[in-house]
């Protein structure tokens, strides 16, 4: 018989406890509910970071565990943001339009309100009509359902096509990258119905919560993000902890062997790809109301590669590694690009971190890949004294390329 | 004895090279069969075709009492239909424990959702432990299979095959790189398995084949050259010319 | 008394003299005198009569008169109103010269003469009239200029002059031009229907823009509504309201415009009327707060209309009835149906030819795009295809090549020389960068493609940012030499710029060069050996490290050259490479990895595809790229290993 889930996975308990402590700590220190040590914008940054940790978790599932280096998960993240952003923008604009029309001599008709909203939202792209894809924008429930459905369906269709034709490895990575690029380019058009490169804005204003100050909203969103991350972590740990995890790690290491064991590899890949796309979309739906604005540039292929960078730096093939990587890199990145990092005068040249941070990130990423393939998470192995099987220089096995010599999670 | 697998008239060409040439082969439900032949005789390609990895240009592959056409099925469907395969090099999941490897191979529903909801029952544990006893890896269950010795990995793979409960076992060079004692154990495992199911062993080592004590099929240049007892085929002049004589 | 007589005699003498002078007037002067006021004070209205009369007279001086008049060199003598040419004689006086004889008639104070100063509009008319004289000018350059002026701005009067000038034309090029122009003017201005039709038909296989410009106006139509079809007019076609050509509302608008039906009252006016009639919180007996839907507003308005406070609305039934009562048709502006029929036929025939040529043009465009993709991707085809190393920094190598070209131009101002220097230098720079990267990073990651991808991506973002830090974010120009400007024009539809031809040539050179290097040289042999079996190759005395290094350097070096080529027609920015990287990978993947021919096919397919999609949807290149990528994803479904796939065991299952 198997022991209960949490006892089998003590790291999950530790993680959830740390996450709870972090959330409570930030709440106490926040401007909205606490002693005003952490500014509202910092709370937002932390909340956004939690969302990034969640998508990193999804990336770790799909790449670290299943071996599919998807360079397209940020597309799902962005789509999730767009779906929730449509409701936020529509409802808020509606409130504004209704307000302004209330002054008119005649009470407004539904048509006039729709026209007003259309002009307000789509004036920047030279339109006044509300495109058909906004048909559910007035319903929060429907848009929340779309957060899951649209990226889920896209991932399912794309995954079905790609996996069915047995595209693997680097080819699959390039294909996912192409998918992201196609989506971003599509959204960049003005007639895509999502305001082209203007994107959706004003998302930090939550309709129906006008009276709640941003300082409090930011804490609510932090809680929501932390909850989502916690649930996501437990879900991911549950997925990878059992036989399913065994199978997907098997797929990562030797796809053909799993196939000959009688598992339909494509279904498993498709399942993981779709589930992680949905997790990514949920993370995006929580992220963008905190960021306040979303535009197609967020979904450019490079964003998804950064995602891979976070997971690699944190240590793939272990869930907490992904979370650490995303949290660490994005916070450090905020610190460097925010201008807080001190410049380094070299006499003939002053190194401004705003300019040089990306260079540092790029090079440190090369170094991590070369010298510390286990990433930051590898440090925990040193503490716990975990030793990987020593093969005395033998071949890495049939799955060369997908499996580093010691990539084990436990 | 009824026929379990019937392969008739298959041919396959790689870039002009005819790897399998009008090959026919059949095996019964509980039978041990050894396939020998020089390198390039098409032994591995034959297994690839039966397991669905390679599609033949022509020919038929018929399976079981219901005469199912295997050519219409993909690898995992064929595996679920009851054909298990062991590769030349031991391919176990080195990153996972022996227990995990065996549990993964256990005959169970293989759809993602049922696997997701799977919990190890005590029956399953018993079954795994019995298998581990059989392949002599009981003590190694919690160890990572990557840490096992080469021979142990071979056994683990055979154990995984048995856990699948296939009706036909395709075994590619099971004794390669084994010590004499390990070979004996392997032979015993295979002979035991052949009592209840069909086993096809591809092997170069004549001594090993002799110990299996079964019917032998000789492949040459993608077709069957001779078939019969080991003594019978080794007496065949053609076989001596192309294979043993060298 | 004698004094009186003397005075009388003198007066008589003077009269006689002036009479004599007047009697001796030349025909040109007579003509000018006929239109004295119009010549002295020309206006846009009157000028045409004068100019027409002058030209119609056929007098040899006409041209000079017009020329001088246009240049404000025509003078009028105040005392008798005669016109003269003049020279400045100094001392504020002019020496008048007789128009016909060219003889001086004496000096006059500037107050005694009036210089004619026609305004710009008049001068334009004169200039236009002068054009026809240019057609017969002995100087062929002037004749050509005259032709050009007519081509640009033709008038009915030119036709006759043009026809007259054709006979005497001895220059064959000019003759051809004149004849062509004559036919075009015939289409537009001839009065004889048969001649026009003949001219129109002569153009039915012609691709010239001028021919289409002459034919298109013939088919111009105006849309009309009337109770019945007009007789004796050139009707293009009748239209049915509610069809694709004519919507119901457009048809009704036509009726309103022709005052055949009352205008609709738009919602905004209805609303204004409602607002204007608010009384005690009510309109038309309905409470204001109930007017929050269209139905209630319609009812309120109907009440207002019933009370005569607002114009009545037109109901759908009214509209239908009005539409049924009238016919709608397109009327040709050109009254002659023979001409319009011929033009219709000729244009259809031209359109087919234009379509064919556009297809050719599109094919050339596709070819040039394909050669750009080929150049960008060929380096990748070597590193990714042959060596199996995925290099995400390839785009940045392209960028480095482009910036190398830019830097070279800062030092060598001669564009031709700088390009000649930049090409090998860019190769050297990126070759070195590639070798360095291979030595420092990639060789540790062979057989781990996903990690190579990530590590080289790290290098890519670092390189991109470094370029940004050095060169700034604004685009830097890489100017092409003058001889690459312009385009090769085949006809009015098909043309291709020299720079694209050059890039095409460059990619051809590289195709041949690489095929040679990989198939015929020692390096190629060793590369293939190392790729297929490094251990065996090593045991044969090949140094795999060296071969890998050189091969990678070669692939990167070509990226540098591609960078210079791309920089010549695109702006050089730090994102230059990133724009091409995905397409380059697509090219290699679609073509089939490990094969130069595959890359060529991949580039060709993607180039043509992209141009084709752009042609279908010309306004939107972003959408074109989207559809292209979707197409590629689907394509890979059917050929997962690309157009040219390796088969069998060698494919590395």
Short mmCIF file of C-alpha atoms in Angstrom, two decimals, chain C residues 298-569:
data_model
loop_
_atom_site.label_atom_id
_atom_site.label_comp_id
_atom_site.label_asym_id
_atom_site.label_seq_id
_atom_site.Cartn_x
_atom_site.Cartn_y
_atom_site.Cartn_z
CA UNK C 298 -39.38 55.03 -32.29
CA UNK C 299 -42.82 55.26 -30.75
CA UNK C 300 -42.07 58.70 -29.30
CA UNK C 301 -40.77 59.90 -32.62
CA UNK C 302 -43.79 58.56 -34.46
CA UNK C 303 -45.95 60.63 -32.13
CA UNK C 304 -43.86 63.70 -32.84
CA UNK C 305 -44.09 63.08 -36.56
CA UNK C 306 -47.83 62.63 -36.26
CA UNK C 307 -48.06 66.01 -34.57
CA UNK C 308 -46.02 67.50 -37.41
CA UNK C 309 -43.19 68.37 -35.08
CA UNK C 310 -40.70 66.28 -37.03
CA UNK C 311 -40.38 64.95 -40.56
CA UNK C 312 -42.00 61.54 -40.92
CA UNK C 313 -39.79 58.51 -41.04
CA UNK C 314 -39.60 56.35 -44.11
CA UNK C 315 -40.76 52.82 -43.45
CA UNK C 316 -39.25 49.71 -44.93
CA UNK C 317 -42.37 49.27 -47.05
CA UNK C 318 -41.90 52.79 -48.43
CA UNK C 319 -38.35 51.96 -49.32
CA UNK C 320 -39.33 48.73 -51.05
CA UNK C 321 -42.04 50.46 -53.03
CA UNK C 322 -39.70 53.25 -54.08
CA UNK C 323 -37.05 50.78 -55.13
CA UNK C 324 -39.58 48.78 -57.14
CA UNK C 325 -40.73 51.88 -59.00
CA UNK C 326 -37.30 52.78 -60.31
CA UNK C 327 -34.50 51.31 -62.32
CA UNK C 328 -30.87 51.60 -61.36
CA UNK C 329 -28.08 51.56 -63.85
CA UNK C 330 -24.48 52.46 -64.52
CA UNK C 331 -24.06 54.96 -67.30
CA UNK C 332 -20.82 55.32 -69.24
CA UNK C 333 -19.48 58.84 -69.36
CA UNK C 334 -18.39 58.01 -72.88
CA UNK C 335 -21.49 58.15 -75.08
CA UNK C 336 -20.21 55.92 -77.90
CA UNK C 337 -21.05 52.32 -77.18
CA UNK C 338 -18.73 51.02 -79.92
CA UNK C 339 -15.83 52.69 -78.13
CA UNK C 340 -16.79 51.41 -74.70
CA UNK C 341 -17.26 47.89 -75.99
CA UNK C 342 -13.86 47.96 -77.66
CA UNK C 343 -12.28 49.42 -74.52
CA UNK C 344 -13.92 46.78 -72.36
CA UNK C 345 -12.55 44.06 -74.61
CA UNK C 346 -9.10 45.59 -74.85
CA UNK C 347 -8.87 46.07 -71.09
CA UNK C 348 -9.90 42.51 -70.40
CA UNK C 349 -7.20 41.30 -72.73
CA UNK C 350 -4.68 43.66 -71.14
CA UNK C 351 -5.70 42.55 -67.67
CA UNK C 352 -4.98 38.96 -68.53
CA UNK C 353 -1.55 39.92 -69.74
CA UNK C 354 -0.96 42.19 -66.78
CA UNK C 355 -1.98 39.31 -64.54
CA UNK C 356 0.53 37.02 -66.19
CA UNK C 357 3.23 39.61 -65.85
CA UNK C 358 2.29 40.27 -62.26
CA UNK C 359 2.68 36.58 -61.63
CA UNK C 360 6.13 36.84 -63.17
CA UNK C 361 6.89 39.87 -61.01
CA UNK C 362 5.66 38.00 -57.97
CA UNK C 363 7.83 35.07 -58.90
CA UNK C 364 10.84 37.37 -59.12
CA UNK C 365 9.96 38.88 -55.75
CA UNK C 366 9.60 35.42 -54.30
CA UNK C 367 12.92 34.44 -55.79
CA UNK C 368 14.69 37.38 -54.25
CA UNK C 369 13.08 36.75 -50.86
CA UNK C 370 14.06 33.13 -51.21
CA UNK C 371 17.64 34.08 -51.86
CA UNK C 372 17.66 36.25 -48.75
CA UNK C 373 16.29 33.41 -46.65
CA UNK C 374 18.76 31.09 -48.29
CA UNK C 375 21.66 33.37 -47.40
CA UNK C 376 20.41 33.73 -43.85
CA UNK C 377 19.77 30.04 -43.43
CA UNK C 378 22.66 28.46 -45.28
CA UNK C 379 25.06 29.04 -42.39
CA UNK C 380 22.55 27.35 -40.13
CA UNK C 381 22.18 24.52 -42.58
CA UNK C 382 25.85 23.81 -42.03
CA UNK C 383 25.96 24.15 -38.26
CA UNK C 384 22.54 22.68 -37.57
CA UNK C 385 22.13 20.45 -40.56
CA UNK C 386 25.57 19.02 -40.97
CA UNK C 387 26.93 19.21 -37.43
CA UNK C 388 23.65 18.87 -35.57
CA UNK C 389 24.46 21.92 -33.48
CA UNK C 390 21.64 24.33 -32.99
CA UNK C 391 22.93 27.87 -32.86
CA UNK C 392 20.44 30.40 -31.57
CA UNK C 393 23.12 33.08 -31.86
CA UNK C 394 23.17 32.66 -35.63
CA UNK C 395 20.92 35.69 -36.00
CA UNK C 396 23.38 37.71 -33.93
CA UNK C 397 26.19 36.63 -36.25
CA UNK C 398 24.13 38.03 -39.10
CA UNK C 399 23.79 41.22 -37.10
CA UNK C 400 27.55 41.31 -36.45
CA UNK C 401 28.16 41.04 -40.18
CA UNK C 402 25.83 43.95 -40.85
CA UNK C 403 27.47 46.11 -38.19
CA UNK C 404 30.87 45.21 -39.60
CA UNK C 405 29.68 46.63 -42.91
CA UNK C 406 28.48 49.76 -41.14
CA UNK C 407 31.77 50.27 -39.30
CA UNK C 408 33.77 49.76 -42.49
CA UNK C 409 31.72 52.49 -44.15
CA UNK C 410 32.68 54.87 -41.36
CA UNK C 411 36.31 54.48 -42.38
CA UNK C 412 36.03 54.00 -46.14
CA UNK C 413 33.69 56.58 -47.62
CA UNK C 414 33.71 55.03 -51.10
CA UNK C 415 30.72 52.71 -50.98
CA UNK C 416 31.96 50.33 -53.66
CA UNK C 417 35.34 49.86 -52.01
CA UNK C 418 33.79 49.61 -48.56
CA UNK C 419 31.46 46.81 -49.63
CA UNK C 420 34.34 44.94 -51.23
CA UNK C 421 36.27 45.31 -47.98
CA UNK C 422 33.26 44.62 -45.76
CA UNK C 423 32.34 41.23 -47.26
CA UNK C 424 35.59 39.41 -46.43
CA UNK C 425 35.97 41.35 -43.19
CA UNK C 426 32.48 40.36 -42.05
CA UNK C 427 33.32 36.78 -42.88
CA UNK C 428 36.52 37.04 -40.85
CA UNK C 429 34.82 38.65 -37.86
CA UNK C 430 31.99 36.16 -37.61
CA UNK C 431 34.29 33.27 -38.46
CA UNK C 432 36.39 34.24 -35.46
CA UNK C 433 33.30 34.68 -33.29
CA UNK C 434 32.01 31.29 -34.40
CA UNK C 435 35.29 29.56 -33.71
CA UNK C 436 35.52 31.19 -30.30
CA UNK C 437 32.00 30.11 -29.45
CA UNK C 438 32.63 26.57 -30.63
CA UNK C 439 35.81 26.30 -28.59
CA UNK C 440 34.45 27.89 -25.44
CA UNK C 441 30.90 26.60 -25.29
CA UNK C 442 29.58 24.29 -27.93
CA UNK C 443 32.19 21.58 -27.91
CA UNK C 444 31.27 20.79 -24.30
CA UNK C 445 27.67 20.27 -25.32
CA UNK C 446 27.84 18.01 -28.37
CA UNK C 447 25.04 15.46 -28.32
CA UNK C 448 22.99 17.61 -26.01
CA UNK C 449 21.08 19.70 -28.56
CA UNK C 450 18.56 21.19 -26.17
CA UNK C 451 21.29 22.52 -23.94
CA UNK C 452 23.24 23.83 -26.88
CA UNK C 453 20.09 25.66 -27.85
CA UNK C 454 19.86 27.29 -24.45
CA UNK C 455 23.53 28.12 -24.08
CA UNK C 456 23.69 29.71 -27.51
CA UNK C 457 20.54 31.58 -26.67
CA UNK C 458 22.37 33.01 -23.67
CA UNK C 459 25.11 34.15 -26.00
CA UNK C 460 22.51 35.57 -28.32
CA UNK C 461 20.94 37.84 -25.71
CA UNK C 462 24.37 38.93 -24.49
CA UNK C 463 25.55 39.78 -28.02
CA UNK C 464 22.36 41.61 -28.82
CA UNK C 465 22.63 43.75 -25.71
CA UNK C 466 26.31 44.44 -26.32
CA UNK C 467 25.48 45.65 -29.83
CA UNK C 468 22.77 47.84 -28.35
CA UNK C 469 25.25 49.29 -25.85
CA UNK C 470 27.83 50.02 -28.52
CA UNK C 471 25.72 51.20 -31.44
CA UNK C 472 22.62 52.44 -29.66
CA UNK C 473 19.07 51.44 -30.40
CA UNK C 474 18.55 53.56 -33.50
CA UNK C 475 18.97 52.01 -36.92
CA UNK C 476 22.33 52.48 -38.62
CA UNK C 477 22.49 52.87 -42.39
CA UNK C 478 24.53 50.55 -44.56
CA UNK C 479 24.51 52.35 -47.90
CA UNK C 480 24.77 50.42 -51.10
CA UNK C 481 27.02 51.65 -53.91
CA UNK C 482 25.40 53.84 -56.53
CA UNK C 483 25.57 51.17 -59.22
CA UNK C 484 23.30 49.00 -57.14
CA UNK C 485 20.59 51.65 -56.99
CA UNK C 486 17.71 51.49 -59.39
CA UNK C 487 16.00 48.55 -60.90
CA UNK C 488 16.01 46.39 -63.97
CA UNK C 489 12.75 47.30 -65.72
CA UNK C 490 11.40 44.69 -68.11
CA UNK C 491 8.09 46.44 -68.73
CA UNK C 492 5.64 48.60 -66.86
CA UNK C 493 4.67 45.66 -64.64
CA UNK C 494 7.83 43.68 -64.12
CA UNK C 495 10.87 45.20 -62.52
CA UNK C 496 13.47 44.02 -60.06
CA UNK C 497 15.96 46.13 -58.15
CA UNK C 498 19.64 45.59 -58.81
CA UNK C 499 20.35 45.04 -55.15
CA UNK C 500 18.05 42.05 -55.12
CA UNK C 501 19.70 40.71 -58.22
CA UNK C 502 23.02 41.12 -56.44
CA UNK C 503 21.75 39.22 -53.41
CA UNK C 504 20.44 36.53 -55.71
CA UNK C 505 23.84 36.31 -57.34
CA UNK C 506 25.53 36.19 -53.97
CA UNK C 507 23.38 33.32 -52.79
CA UNK C 508 24.02 31.43 -56.02
CA UNK C 509 27.74 31.89 -55.49
CA UNK C 510 27.45 30.54 -51.97
CA UNK C 511 25.34 27.62 -53.04
CA UNK C 512 27.99 26.59 -55.55
CA UNK C 513 30.82 27.34 -53.15
CA UNK C 514 29.34 25.30 -50.33
CA UNK C 515 28.43 22.40 -52.53
CA UNK C 516 32.01 22.44 -53.69
CA UNK C 517 33.46 22.71 -50.19
CA UNK C 518 31.28 20.00 -48.71
CA UNK C 519 31.41 17.54 -51.59
CA UNK C 520 34.78 18.05 -53.24
CA UNK C 521 37.25 19.22 -50.66
CA UNK C 522 39.11 17.52 -47.86
CA UNK C 523 37.35 19.69 -45.28
CA UNK C 524 33.96 18.62 -46.60
CA UNK C 525 34.92 14.97 -46.53
CA UNK C 526 36.27 15.26 -43.02
CA UNK C 527 33.22 17.18 -41.88
CA UNK C 528 30.90 14.47 -43.13
CA UNK C 529 33.11 11.81 -41.60
CA UNK C 530 33.15 13.51 -38.21
CA UNK C 531 29.43 14.12 -38.35
CA UNK C 532 28.61 10.52 -39.05
CA UNK C 533 31.07 8.82 -36.74
CA UNK C 534 33.46 10.95 -34.73
CA UNK C 535 35.32 8.05 -33.13
CA UNK C 536 35.93 6.29 -36.40
CA UNK C 537 36.97 9.57 -37.99
CA UNK C 538 39.39 10.21 -35.16
CA UNK C 539 40.93 6.81 -35.58
CA UNK C 540 41.42 7.55 -39.27
CA UNK C 541 43.66 10.43 -38.34
CA UNK C 542 41.10 13.19 -38.62
CA UNK C 543 41.17 15.69 -35.81
CA UNK C 544 37.48 16.09 -34.98
CA UNK C 545 38.12 19.15 -32.83
CA UNK C 546 39.73 20.97 -35.71
CA UNK C 547 37.08 19.90 -38.20
CA UNK C 548 34.23 20.92 -35.92
CA UNK C 549 35.88 24.23 -35.27
CA UNK C 550 36.41 24.99 -38.95
CA UNK C 551 32.95 23.85 -39.98
CA UNK C 552 31.34 25.95 -37.32
CA UNK C 553 33.50 28.89 -38.32
CA UNK C 554 32.45 28.45 -41.93
CA UNK C 555 28.76 28.43 -41.04
CA UNK C 556 29.18 31.51 -38.88
CA UNK C 557 31.29 33.31 -41.47
CA UNK C 558 28.55 32.92 -44.06
CA UNK C 559 26.14 34.43 -41.55
CA UNK C 560 28.42 37.48 -41.48
CA UNK C 561 28.28 37.84 -45.25
CA UNK C 562 24.53 37.38 -45.18
CA UNK C 563 24.50 40.19 -42.63
CA UNK C 564 26.20 42.60 -45.03
CA UNK C 565 23.80 41.62 -47.80
CA UNK C 566 20.73 41.98 -45.62
CA UNK C 567 22.03 45.23 -44.14
CA UNK C 568 22.18 46.72 -47.64
CA UNK C 569 18.46 46.76 -48.04
#
